[in-house]
Structures are given as C-alpha cells and as structure tokens.
CSV table of C-alpha atoms in Angstrom, one decimal:
chain,number,residue,atom,x,y,z
A,201,MET,CA,-0.1,-0.4,0.1
A,202,ASN,CA,1.7,3.2,-1.2
A,203,ARG,CA,1.6,5.7,2.0
A,204,TRP,CA,-0.1,9.2,1.1
A,205,ASN,CA,1.7,11.6,-0.4
A,206,ILE,CA,1.2,14.9,0.1
A,207,SER,CA,2.7,16.7,-3.2
A,208,ALA,CA,1.4,14.0,-5.2
A,209,TYR,CA,-1.9,15.0,-3.7
A,210,ALA,CA,-2.1,18.9,-5.3
A,211,VAL,CA,-1.0,17.9,-8.6
A,212,LYS,CA,-4.0,15.6,-8.7
A,213,GLU,CA,-6.4,17.5,-7.4
A,214,ARG,CA,-5.8,20.4,-8.9
A,215,SER,CA,-8.6,22.5,-8.7
A,216,LEU,CA,-8.7,21.9,-4.5
A,217,THR,CA,-5.0,23.0,-4.7
A,218,LEU,CA,-6.3,26.4,-6.4
A,219,TYR,CA,-8.7,27.1,-4.4
A,220,PHE,CA,-6.4,27.0,-1.3
A,221,ILE,CA,-3.8,28.5,-2.9
A,222,LEU,CA,-6.2,31.2,-3.3
A,223,VAL,CA,-7.1,31.2,0.0
A,224,VAL,CA,-3.6,32.0,1.2
A,225,ALA,CA,-2.4,34.7,-1.0
A,226,ILE,CA,-6.3,36.4,0.1
A,227,ALA,CA,-5.5,35.8,4.5
A,228,GLY,CA,-2.2,36.6,3.6
A,229,LEU,CA,-2.9,40.1,1.8
A,230,TYR,CA,-4.8,41.1,4.2
A,231,ALA,CA,-2.5,40.1,7.4
A,232,PHE,CA,0.2,41.7,5.3
A,233,LEU,CA,-2.0,45.5,4.8
A,234,HIS,CA,-4.0,44.6,8.2
A,235,MET,CA,-0.4,43.4,10.7
A,236,GLY,CA,1.1,45.9,12.6
A,237,ARG,CA,3.8,48.0,11.5
A,238,ALA,CA,7.1,49.2,14.5
A,239,GLU,CA,10.8,50.2,14.5
A,240,ASP,CA,11.3,47.8,17.6
A,241,PRO,CA,9.1,44.2,19.2
A,242,SER,CA,7.6,45.0,22.4
A,243,PHE,CA,10.2,42.8,25.4
A,244,SER,CA,10.0,42.7,28.7
A,245,VAL,CA,12.5,44.7,30.7
A,246,ASN,CA,12.6,42.8,34.4
A,247,THR,CA,14.7,45.3,36.3
A,248,MET,CA,13.2,47.5,38.9
A,249,VAL,CA,13.9,50.3,40.8
A,250,VAL,CA,13.6,50.3,44.7
A,251,SER,CA,14.5,53.7,46.7
A,252,ALA,CA,13.6,54.8,50.9
A,253,THR,CA,15.1,57.8,52.0
A,254,TRP,CA,15.6,58.6,56.2
A,255,PRO,CA,16.3,62.2,56.9
A,256,GLY,CA,19.9,62.3,58.7
A,257,ALA,CA,21.0,58.7,58.6
A,258,THR,CA,25.1,58.1,57.2
A,259,SER,CA,25.3,55.8,54.5
A,260,ILE,CA,26.3,53.2,57.3
A,261,GLU,CA,23.3,53.6,59.0
A,262,MET,CA,20.9,53.8,55.7
A,263,GLN,CA,23.1,49.9,54.6
A,264,SER,CA,23.2,48.2,58.1
A,265,GLN,CA,19.9,49.2,58.8
A,266,VAL,CA,16.9,50.5,55.8
A,267,ALA,CA,18.9,48.4,52.9
A,268,ASP,CA,20.4,44.6,54.3
A,269,PRO,CA,17.1,43.8,55.5
A,270,LEU,CA,15.2,44.1,52.6
A,271,GLU,CA,18.0,42.7,51.0
A,272,LYS,CA,16.8,40.0,52.9
A,273,LYS,CA,13.6,39.8,51.5
A,274,LEU,CA,14.7,39.4,47.9
A,275,GLU,CA,16.3,36.5,48.0
A,276,GLU,CA,12.3,34.7,48.5
A,277,ILE,CA,11.7,36.0,45.2
A,278,GLN,CA,12.0,33.3,42.5
A,279,TYR,CA,13.8,33.6,40.1
A,280,PHE,CA,15.8,36.8,41.8
A,281,SER,CA,18.8,37.4,39.9
A,282,ARG,CA,21.2,39.8,42.2
A,283,VAL,CA,20.4,43.8,43.4
A,284,GLU,CA,22.8,46.9,43.1
A,285,THR,CA,22.7,48.6,45.9
A,286,LYS,CA,24.2,52.4,46.7
A,287,SER,CA,23.7,53.9,50.0
A,288,ARG,CA,24.6,57.5,50.7
A,289,PRO,CA,23.3,59.6,53.9
A,290,GLY,CA,20.0,59.9,53.9
A,291,ARG,CA,19.1,57.4,51.4
A,292,VAL,CA,19.6,54.1,49.9
A,293,ASP,CA,18.7,53.1,46.0
A,294,MET,CA,18.7,49.3,45.0
A,295,LEU,CA,18.6,48.5,41.3
A,296,ILE,CA,17.5,44.6,41.6
A,297,THR,CA,17.5,42.3,38.2
A,298,PHE,CA,15.8,39.1,37.7
A,299,ALA,CA,16.9,36.2,35.9
A,300,GLU,CA,17.1,36.1,31.7
A,301,ASN,CA,15.6,33.0,32.1
A,302,THR,CA,12.5,34.8,33.2
A,303,PRO,CA,9.0,33.6,31.0
A,304,HIS,CA,8.5,35.8,29.2
A,305,GLY,CA,4.7,37.7,30.3
A,306,ILE,CA,5.1,37.0,33.7
A,307,SER,CA,6.8,40.4,34.3
A,308,GLN,CA,4.1,42.0,36.6
A,309,ASP,CA,3.3,39.3,38.8
A,310,LEU,CA,7.0,39.7,40.0
A,311,TYR,CA,7.0,43.3,40.4
A,312,TYR,CA,3.8,42.3,42.6
A,313,GLN,CA,5.8,40.3,45.0
A,314,VAL,CA,8.8,42.3,45.2
A,315,ARG,CA,5.8,45.0,46.6
A,316,LYS,CA,4.6,42.9,48.6
A,317,ARG,CA,7.2,42.0,50.7
A,318,LEU,CA,8.9,44.8,50.8
A,319,ASN,CA,6.2,47.1,51.9
A,320,ASP,CA,5.5,44.0,55.4
A,321,GLU,CA,9.6,44.3,55.4
A,322,ALA,CA,8.9,48.3,56.5
A,323,LEU,CA,7.1,47.8,58.9
A,324,TYR,CA,9.7,46.8,61.1
A,325,LEU,CA,12.1,49.3,59.6
A,326,PRO,CA,13.6,52.2,61.6
A,327,ARG,CA,11.3,54.9,62.7
A,328,GLY,CA,11.3,58.1,60.2
A,329,VAL,CA,12.0,56.0,57.0
A,330,GLN,CA,10.4,56.9,54.0
A,331,GLY,CA,9.6,53.8,51.6
A,332,PRO,CA,10.3,52.1,49.8
A,333,PHE,CA,9.2,53.4,47.2
A,334,PHE,CA,9.0,52.1,43.6
A,335,ASN,CA,9.9,52.5,39.9
A,336,ASP,CA,9.0,49.4,37.2
A,337,ASP,CA,8.0,51.5,34.8
A,338,PHE,CA,10.9,50.9,32.5
A,339,GLU,CA,8.9,50.0,28.7
A,340,ASP,CA,7.5,53.0,26.9
A,341,VAL,CA,8.7,53.6,23.9
A,342,TYR,CA,7.7,57.2,23.0
A,343,PHE,CA,6.3,56.6,19.2
A,344,THR,CA,5.9,60.6,18.8
A,345,LEU,CA,7.9,63.5,21.6
A,346,TYR,CA,6.2,67.2,21.0
A,347,SER,CA,7.4,70.1,22.2
A,348,LEU,CA,5.0,73.5,23.5
A,349,THR,CA,6.7,76.2,23.4
A,350,ALA,CA,5.2,79.3,24.6
A,351,PRO,CA,7.7,82.5,24.8
A,352,GLY,CA,7.6,85.3,27.5
A,353,TRP,CA,3.7,82.8,29.1
A,354,PRO,CA,4.9,81.6,32.8
A,355,GLN,CA,5.2,78.3,33.2
A,356,GLU,CA,1.3,77.8,34.6
A,357,LYS,CA,-0.3,78.5,32.1
A,358,LEU,CA,2.5,76.6,29.2
A,359,VAL,CA,1.3,73.6,31.7
A,360,GLN,CA,-2.3,74.0,31.4
A,361,GLU,CA,-2.1,74.0,27.7
A,362,ALA,CA,0.5,70.9,27.7
A,363,ASP,CA,-3.1,69.7,29.4
A,364,LYS,CA,-5.3,70.0,27.2
A,365,LEU,CA,-2.9,69.0,24.5
A,366,GLN,CA,-2.3,65.6,26.9
A,367,ILE,CA,-6.3,65.2,27.3
A,368,ALA,CA,-6.9,65.6,23.4
A,369,LEU,CA,-3.9,62.9,22.4
A,370,ARG,CA,-5.9,60.2,25.0
A,371,GLN,CA,-8.7,60.3,22.5
A,372,VAL,CA,-6.5,59.5,19.4
A,373,SER,CA,-7.5,56.2,17.7
A,374,GLY,CA,-4.3,53.5,19.0
A,375,VAL,CA,-3.0,55.4,21.6
A,376,LYS,CA,-1.6,54.0,24.1
A,377,LYS,CA,-0.7,56.3,27.0
A,378,VAL,CA,0.4,60.2,26.4
A,379,ASN,CA,3.4,61.4,29.5
A,380,LEU,CA,3.7,64.9,30.8
A,381,ILE,CA,7.8,65.2,30.4
A,382,GLY,CA,9.7,68.2,32.0
A,383,GLU,CA,6.4,69.9,34.4
A,384,ARG,CA,8.2,71.2,37.4
A,385,PRO,CA,6.7,70.7,40.8
A,386,GLN,CA,4.9,73.2,42.9
A,387,ARG,CA,6.1,74.2,46.5
A,388,ILE,CA,4.6,76.7,48.3
A,389,PHE,CA,8.0,78.9,50.2
A,390,ILE,CA,7.5,81.0,53.7
A,391,ASP,CA,9.4,84.1,53.5
A,392,LEU,CA,10.3,84.6,57.1
A,393,ASP,CA,10.9,87.8,58.7
A,394,GLN,CA,13.8,88.0,60.5
A,395,LYS,CA,14.0,90.5,62.3
A,396,ARG,CA,9.8,90.4,63.2
A,397,ALA,CA,10.2,86.9,65.0
A,398,SER,CA,13.6,87.6,66.5
A,399,GLN,CA,11.6,90.6,68.2
A,400,LEU,CA,8.9,88.6,69.4
A,401,GLY,CA,11.9,85.3,70.2
A,402,LEU,CA,10.9,83.2,67.9
A,403,SER,CA,13.2,80.8,66.4
A,404,LEU,CA,13.9,79.2,63.5
A,405,ASN,CA,13.1,75.4,64.5
A,406,SER,CA,10.2,77.0,66.8
A,407,ILE,CA,7.9,77.9,64.1
A,408,GLN,CA,8.8,74.4,61.9
A,409,GLN,CA,7.2,72.9,64.8
A,410,GLU,CA,4.0,74.8,64.9
A,411,ILE,CA,3.7,74.1,60.8
A,412,SER,CA,3.8,70.9,61.7
A,413,GLY,CA,1.9,69.9,64.8
A,414,GLN,CA,-1.2,71.7,63.0
A,415,LEU,CA,-0.4,70.2,59.4
A,416,ASP,CA,0.3,66.9,60.7
A,417,ILE,CA,-3.0,63.9,60.4
A,418,THR,CA,-3.0,62.0,63.9
A,419,ASP,CA,-5.2,59.3,65.0
A,420,SER,CA,-8.2,61.6,67.1
A,421,GLY,CA,-9.7,58.0,68.9
A,422,PHE,CA,-12.6,56.3,68.8
A,423,ILE,CA,-15.6,55.3,71.1
A,424,GLU,CA,-16.9,52.2,71.6
A,425,THR,CA,-20.8,52.1,71.4
A,426,HIS,CA,-23.5,48.8,71.7
A,427,GLY,CA,-24.2,50.3,67.7
A,428,PRO,CA,-21.4,50.8,65.1
A,429,ARG,CA,-18.1,52.6,66.1
A,430,LEU,CA,-17.9,55.9,66.4
A,431,TYR,CA,-15.0,57.4,65.2
A,432,LEU,CA,-13.7,61.2,66.4
A,433,ARG,CA,-12.2,63.6,64.2
A,434,THR,CA,-11.0,67.1,64.9
A,435,GLU,CA,-9.6,69.9,62.5
A,436,GLN,CA,-6.3,69.0,61.7
A,437,GLY,CA,-4.1,69.8,58.1
A,438,LEU,CA,-5.5,71.6,55.2
A,439,SER,CA,-9.3,71.8,54.1
A,440,SER,CA,-9.9,71.0,50.5
A,441,ASP,CA,-12.4,73.4,50.0
A,442,LYS,CA,-9.9,76.3,51.1
A,443,SER,CA,-7.1,77.9,49.4
A,444,ALA,CA,-3.6,76.3,50.1
A,445,VAL,CA,-1.7,79.2,50.3
A,446,GLU,CA,-4.8,80.6,52.4
A,447,GLN,CA,-4.8,78.4,55.1
A,448,ILE,CA,-1.1,78.9,55.6
A,449,LYS,CA,-1.0,81.9,55.3
A,450,HIS,CA,-3.4,82.0,58.7
A,451,LEU,CA,-1.8,79.0,60.9
A,452,PRO,CA,-1.8,81.2,64.4
A,453,ILE,CA,2.0,80.4,65.8
A,454,LEU,CA,2.8,80.9,70.0
A,455,VAL,CA,4.0,83.9,71.3
A,456,GLY,CA,3.9,83.4,74.8
A,457,LYS,CA,0.7,83.5,76.0
A,458,LYS,CA,-0.6,85.6,72.5
A,459,GLN,CA,-1.0,84.9,69.2
A,460,ILE,CA,-0.4,86.2,65.9
A,461,LEU,CA,-0.4,85.1,62.9
A,462,LEU,CA,2.2,83.7,60.2
A,463,GLN,CA,1.2,85.7,57.5
A,464,ASP,CA,2.2,88.2,60.3
A,465,ILE,CA,6.2,86.9,60.1
A,466,ALA,CA,6.0,85.4,56.9
A,467,GLN,CA,5.5,86.1,53.4
A,468,VAL,CA,3.5,82.6,51.8
A,469,TYR,CA,2.8,82.5,48.1
A,470,ARG,CA,3.2,79.2,45.9
A,471,GLY,CA,5.5,79.0,43.1
A,472,TYR,CA,7.4,76.4,41.2
A,473,GLU,CA,10.6,74.0,42.6
A,474,ASN,CA,14.0,76.8,42.8
A,475,PRO,CA,16.3,76.0,41.2
A,476,PRO,CA,14.6,74.0,39.9
A,477,SER,CA,15.8,70.0,39.2
A,478,TYR,CA,16.0,70.6,35.4
A,479,LEU,CA,14.9,71.9,32.6
A,480,ILE,CA,14.4,71.4,28.8
A,481,ARG,CA,14.5,74.1,26.0
A,482,ASN,CA,14.1,74.1,22.3
A,483,LYS,CA,15.4,75.9,20.3
A,484,GLY,CA,16.4,78.3,23.3
A,485,GLU,CA,13.2,78.4,24.7
A,486,ASP,CA,11.5,76.9,28.1
A,487,THR,CA,9.8,73.9,26.6
A,488,LEU,CA,7.7,71.1,27.7
A,489,LEU,CA,7.6,67.6,26.5
A,490,VAL,CA,4.4,65.2,25.7
A,491,GLY,CA,5.4,62.1,24.8
A,492,VAL,CA,2.7,59.3,23.2
A,493,VAL,CA,3.5,55.8,23.6
A,494,MET,CA,1.3,53.6,21.1
A,495,ALA,CA,-0.4,51.1,21.8
A,496,PRO,CA,0.5,47.7,21.5
A,497,SER,CA,-0.3,45.4,17.7
A,498,VAL,CA,-1.8,48.8,15.8
A,499,ASP,CA,-0.1,49.7,12.7
A,500,GLY,CA,2.7,53.2,13.2
A,501,LEU,CA,1.8,54.1,9.8
A,502,VAL,CA,-1.7,54.1,10.2
A,503,LEU,CA,-0.7,56.2,13.8
A,504,GLU,CA,1.3,58.3,12.4
A,505,LYS,CA,-1.8,59.4,10.1
A,506,SER,CA,-4.4,60.2,13.4
A,507,LEU,CA,-2.0,62.2,14.6
A,508,LYS,CA,-0.5,63.8,11.2
A,509,ASP,CA,-4.6,64.6,11.6
A,510,PHE,CA,-4.7,65.7,15.2
A,511,GLU,CA,-1.9,67.6,15.2
A,512,GLU,CA,-3.7,69.9,11.6
A,513,HIS,CA,-6.8,70.6,13.4
A,514,TYR,CA,-5.0,71.1,17.0
A,515,ARG,CA,-2.4,73.9,16.0
A,516,LYS,CA,-6.2,75.4,14.5
A,517,VAL,CA,-7.1,76.2,17.9
A,518,LEU,CA,-3.7,76.6,20.2
A,519,PRO,CA,-3.7,79.8,21.8
A,520,LEU,CA,-1.3,83.0,19.7
A,521,GLY,CA,2.2,82.9,20.6
A,522,VAL,CA,2.2,79.2,21.8
A,523,ASN,CA,4.0,76.3,19.4
A,524,LEU,CA,3.8,72.5,18.5
A,525,ASP,CA,6.7,70.8,17.5
A,526,ILE,CA,7.7,66.7,16.4
A,527,LEU,CA,10.7,66.6,18.0
A,528,THR,CA,10.9,62.6,16.9
A,529,ASN,CA,8.4,60.3,15.4
A,530,GLN,CA,9.3,56.4,15.1
A,531,ALA,CA,7.0,56.3,12.0
A,532,ASP,CA,10.3,57.6,10.1
A,533,ALA,CA,12.7,55.1,10.8
A,534,ILE,CA,9.1,52.4,10.2
A,535,HIS,CA,9.0,54.1,6.1
A,536,GLY,CA,12.3,52.4,6.3
A,537,ALA,CA,12.4,49.2,7.5
A,538,VAL,CA,9.9,48.6,5.4
A,539,SER,CA,10.6,50.1,2.2
A,540,THR,CA,13.9,48.1,2.4
A,541,PHE,CA,12.3,45.1,3.1
A,542,GLN,CA,9.8,46.1,0.0
A,543,ILE,CA,13.6,46.7,-2.3
A,544,LYS,CA,15.1,43.8,-1.1
A,545,PHE,CA,12.3,41.0,-1.7
A,546,LEU,CA,11.3,43.0,-5.2
A,547,THR,CA,14.9,42.4,-5.9
A,548,ALA,CA,14.8,38.7,-5.3
A,549,LEU,CA,12.1,38.1,-7.1
A,550,LEU,CA,12.6,39.8,-9.7
A,551,VAL,CA,16.3,38.4,-10.0
A,552,VAL,CA,15.0,34.8,-9.0
A,553,LEU,CA,12.5,35.0,-12.2
A,554,VAL,CA,14.7,35.6,-14.7
A,555,VAL,CA,17.5,33.7,-13.7
A,556,SER,CA,14.4,30.9,-13.4
A,557,LEU,CA,13.2,31.4,-17.2
A,558,ILE,CA,16.2,31.0,-18.1
A,559,ALA,CA,17.9,28.1,-16.8
A,560,LEU,CA,14.0,25.6,-16.2
A,561,GLY,CA,12.0,27.6,-18.9
A,562,LEU,CA,8.7,29.1,-18.5
A,563,ARG,CA,6.2,27.3,-16.9
A,564,ALA,CA,8.5,26.5,-14.4
A,565,GLY,CA,10.5,29.3,-13.7
A,566,LEU,CA,6.8,31.0,-13.5
A,567,ILE,CA,6.2,28.3,-10.2
A,568,VAL,CA,9.3,29.0,-8.8
A,569,ALA,CA,8.4,32.3,-9.2
A,570,PHE,CA,5.0,32.6,-7.8
A,571,ALA,CA,6.0,30.2,-4.5
A,572,VAL,CA,7.9,33.0,-3.1
A,573,PRO,CA,5.0,35.2,-2.9
A,574,LEU,CA,2.8,33.0,-2.0
A,575,THR,CA,4.8,30.9,0.2
A,576,LEU,CA,5.5,35.0,2.5
A,577,ALA,CA,1.6,34.8,2.7
A,578,MET,CA,1.7,31.9,4.8
A,579,THR,CA,3.6,33.7,6.7
A,580,TYR,CA,2.1,36.3,7.2
A,581,MET,CA,-1.2,34.9,8.0
A,582,PHE,CA,0.5,32.8,10.4
A,583,MET,CA,2.2,36.5,11.7
A,584,PHE,CA,-1.0,38.0,12.2
A,585,MET,CA,-2.6,35.3,14.1
A,586,GLU,CA,0.2,34.9,17.0
A,587,GLY,CA,0.0,39.1,16.7
A,588,LEU,CA,3.2,40.2,15.7
A,589,ASN,CA,4.2,43.5,14.2
A,590,PHE,CA,6.8,44.1,11.0
A,591,ASP,CA,9.4,45.1,12.9
A,592,ARG,CA,13.2,45.4,12.9
A,593,ILE,CA,13.6,41.9,14.3
A,594,THR,CA,10.6,40.0,11.2
A,595,LEU,CA,11.8,42.3,8.4
A,596,GLY,CA,14.9,41.1,8.9
A,597,ALA,CA,13.7,37.7,9.6
A,598,LEU,CA,12.6,37.9,6.2
A,599,ILE,CA,14.9,39.3,4.6
A,600,LEU,CA,16.7,36.7,5.9
A,601,SER,CA,14.9,33.6,5.0
A,602,LEU,CA,14.7,35.1,1.0
A,603,GLY,CA,17.6,32.7,0.3
A,604,LEU,CA,15.9,29.5,1.2
A,605,LEU,CA,12.8,30.3,-0.4
A,606,VAL,CA,13.8,30.8,-3.0
A,607,ASP,CA,16.6,27.3,-3.0
A,608,ASP,CA,13.9,25.2,-1.5
A,609,ALA,CA,11.9,26.1,-4.8
A,610,ILE,CA,14.3,25.7,-7.3
A,611,ILE,CA,15.9,22.0,-5.5
A,612,ALA,CA,11.6,20.8,-5.4
A,613,ILE,CA,10.6,21.6,-9.3
A,614,GLU,CA,14.3,21.4,-10.8
A,615,MET,CA,14.0,17.9,-8.5
A,616,MET,CA,10.0,16.6,-10.0
A,617,LEU,CA,11.6,18.2,-14.5
A,618,VAL,CA,14.7,15.3,-13.8
A,619,LYS,CA,11.9,12.7,-12.5
A,620,MET,CA,9.9,13.6,-15.5
A,621,GLU,CA,12.5,13.3,-18.1
A,622,GLU,CA,13.1,10.0,-17.1
A,623,GLY,CA,9.4,8.3,-17.5
A,624,MET,CA,7.6,9.3,-14.6
A,625,ASP,CA,3.9,10.2,-14.5
A,626,LYS,CA,3.7,13.5,-13.0
A,627,ALA,CA,1.6,12.6,-10.6
A,628,LYS,CA,4.9,10.4,-8.6
A,629,ALA,CA,7.7,13.7,-9.8
A,630,ALA,CA,5.8,14.9,-7.3
A,631,ALA,CA,5.5,12.9,-5.2
C-alpha cells in the first residue's frame, strides 16, 4: 500500500490546490495590509528600582538598617538574580535584576511580589524611614515626542496648555498613553521676616514645629457603643475647600501666651521648585514635552496618519504665541524598514524570475517565482494570527529567509523535472 503524499495529492487534485492557493494568497494579503508596524518589537525589562530615604542617617546606617533587611527579603522571590545597592547619607537606591530565563509575561507578577514583601518589611524599619518607593515603568517607548513652547508665557499657563494637549491626544485611536515631561513641581514657600521673628523671640525651629504640628493629621480615637463604632474627627491638616496658601497664612503661631498669624511674620506664596531639578529647552526656549506611546499591535503608519490629522486640527485652536513642534517620530524609522524590505524582496523576486526562466523554462520558472510570495503570504497569515508586528527583527528574519525560500522552490521544481524526464508521470515525480 502506497503512503499518502501531499505533493502527489496536490498535483492530482488541481481544483482543490488552486482553491487553497487562492485562500492563502488572499489571507496573506489581508494580513500584510492589517498587520501592526513598529520600529522594534515589544519586550519586557526585568528590572526594578527601589528607593528609601531617612533624613539625617549616615550611609552606613542606611546600608545596615535599611538596605540589608530589604535585600534579605528579595532573596525569597522566584527568578531573583541580583541587586545593586547604592547607599549615601539619607538615601538608598537598589537596582533589582531578575534572571535572564524569566518567562515572558510574568514581569508584573514579579513586581507585585517585590512590592508585597518589601512593604511588609517596611513595618520593621527604623522610625523616620520613608519608603520604600518603587519604579518599574521602563517599557514605554515614545512613538512621537512633541515640544510645546510659548515665549514669554508663565510656566503655569504653559502647563495648562500641555494638559489640554495631553487630554486631546488620549482620544486618538491607537494611543496607549500620553506622558507630560518637564513640568516643574509646585511648592508653597514661606519667607520668614527674621527681624520681626527675633523681636518676638521666635526661632526658626520653633516656627517649624508649630507649622508641622498643625498640618500633621493624627488619629483622634473612637468611641465604642452598642452599635457601630464612632470615630472622632478633629480639625487637622488643610481643608480641601480652601486655598492652601490662604490656610497656611492664617496658621496661628504661639508667642508667649498670645497668638499671631503666620502672615504677620512671613510671606507665604505658591511658586515653582527653585532651583529646578532639571530644565528642558527647545530652540533656546523653556519647553514642555508631551510623549505619545503606541498601543500594542497597532500599525505605526496608521497611527502616524491619525496623529497628522490631529495635529492639523489642533494647531488651528492653539492660542496665539504657543508653538507645537515634533521632535521625534518613530514612523520615519518604520517607513525606512518596510521600504528596505520591499526593495530587497522585489529585487530577489526579479532575480529569481529571470534566472528561473532562463534555466528552467517558462512554466517551471513561473512556478518558482510564484512559490516565493505564496510562502511569504502563508508566513504573514501565521504572523497575524500570533499578533506579531512588522519590525526590524521580523523584517530582518524575512530578508534572511528569502534565500531559503528561493533555494527550496528551485530544488523541488528541478527534482520534479528530472524525474519527469526519466519517464515518471507528474504525480509520482511530485512525490
């Protein structure tokens, strides 16, 4: 009994073979047109940063009393590889790295385990330690980076415009998130009149204690009843329905047996961090950056068109004096990668067609020439089903595989022709 052979069956059942060729070609074309396009594939960064502060502590105290207990807890976590710790007076930073064989897709669970264990250990750290604080958001790559400048505008008004732009960009299809970069944090400043304070016998330390004591929120206790427990609430901290600056101005300061208001001995005002931690400038002007992150499996070229339409509309509603510039655009790299692949593919196909027609004849040469795009169509179909994108890695793999595709097609056709010349029929020669 002869063994069933798919090649022989394909030659015998021509109509069924042509049907499958047509289905694969249409499915491959659909996948090619709808597959996501990106510069690089998405990947997991198995790294996490943990920080803690302890004002007044030495670097040795930070290491022995804060870092060491936290490091011991990390050893309980699966796939933990190593931790690099930097201790300095008042602060410790820990760079946690997980093993290279960490399965893809469990990064978030590992980050959760780190948070859970270190937050549990934080209860046993010395009093006054702040943290630990966690940062594991390293995977976002900005598709487009906008610069917003307004020469002569105050920082507060520029931030308001950046917030409006951020909200509007979130409505664009294909956008995962929008981040605002470069905003200087606001602070409430208290400029003490040293002469007036010394006349009243007030020291800087005593004023700090007075302010801190009135702004701190503490538990006021509760009353046990036969019904629900009654919690006591006292007026502490800042009220949410009043200006924070005005409330701080009217904080009472005890001077002997009398009280004065803080505004009597100090100027209280809201301002931006000074000196700033960092500044971002574009074309010599202070600027705010707005970064757009593309959603997974989205076609970068489609997102580029959506963003261009958005920019064209949004520039019309920008206030006079506000400039919106594009600093980086990942779509340029995507255009280059896709164009390079298409040029290489068409060049290879043309070379194969010419060589095959010369060496194998018209019919055999056409079969070889059609085998390459048909195989790629099937590849696109499976890539689309697996959620893969066109990026530098997948396109590079496809370019490398072109030689194998051409070689396999030529060998198969040439072997079939040789067997047919020996007297075999088409079905047996194909088998």
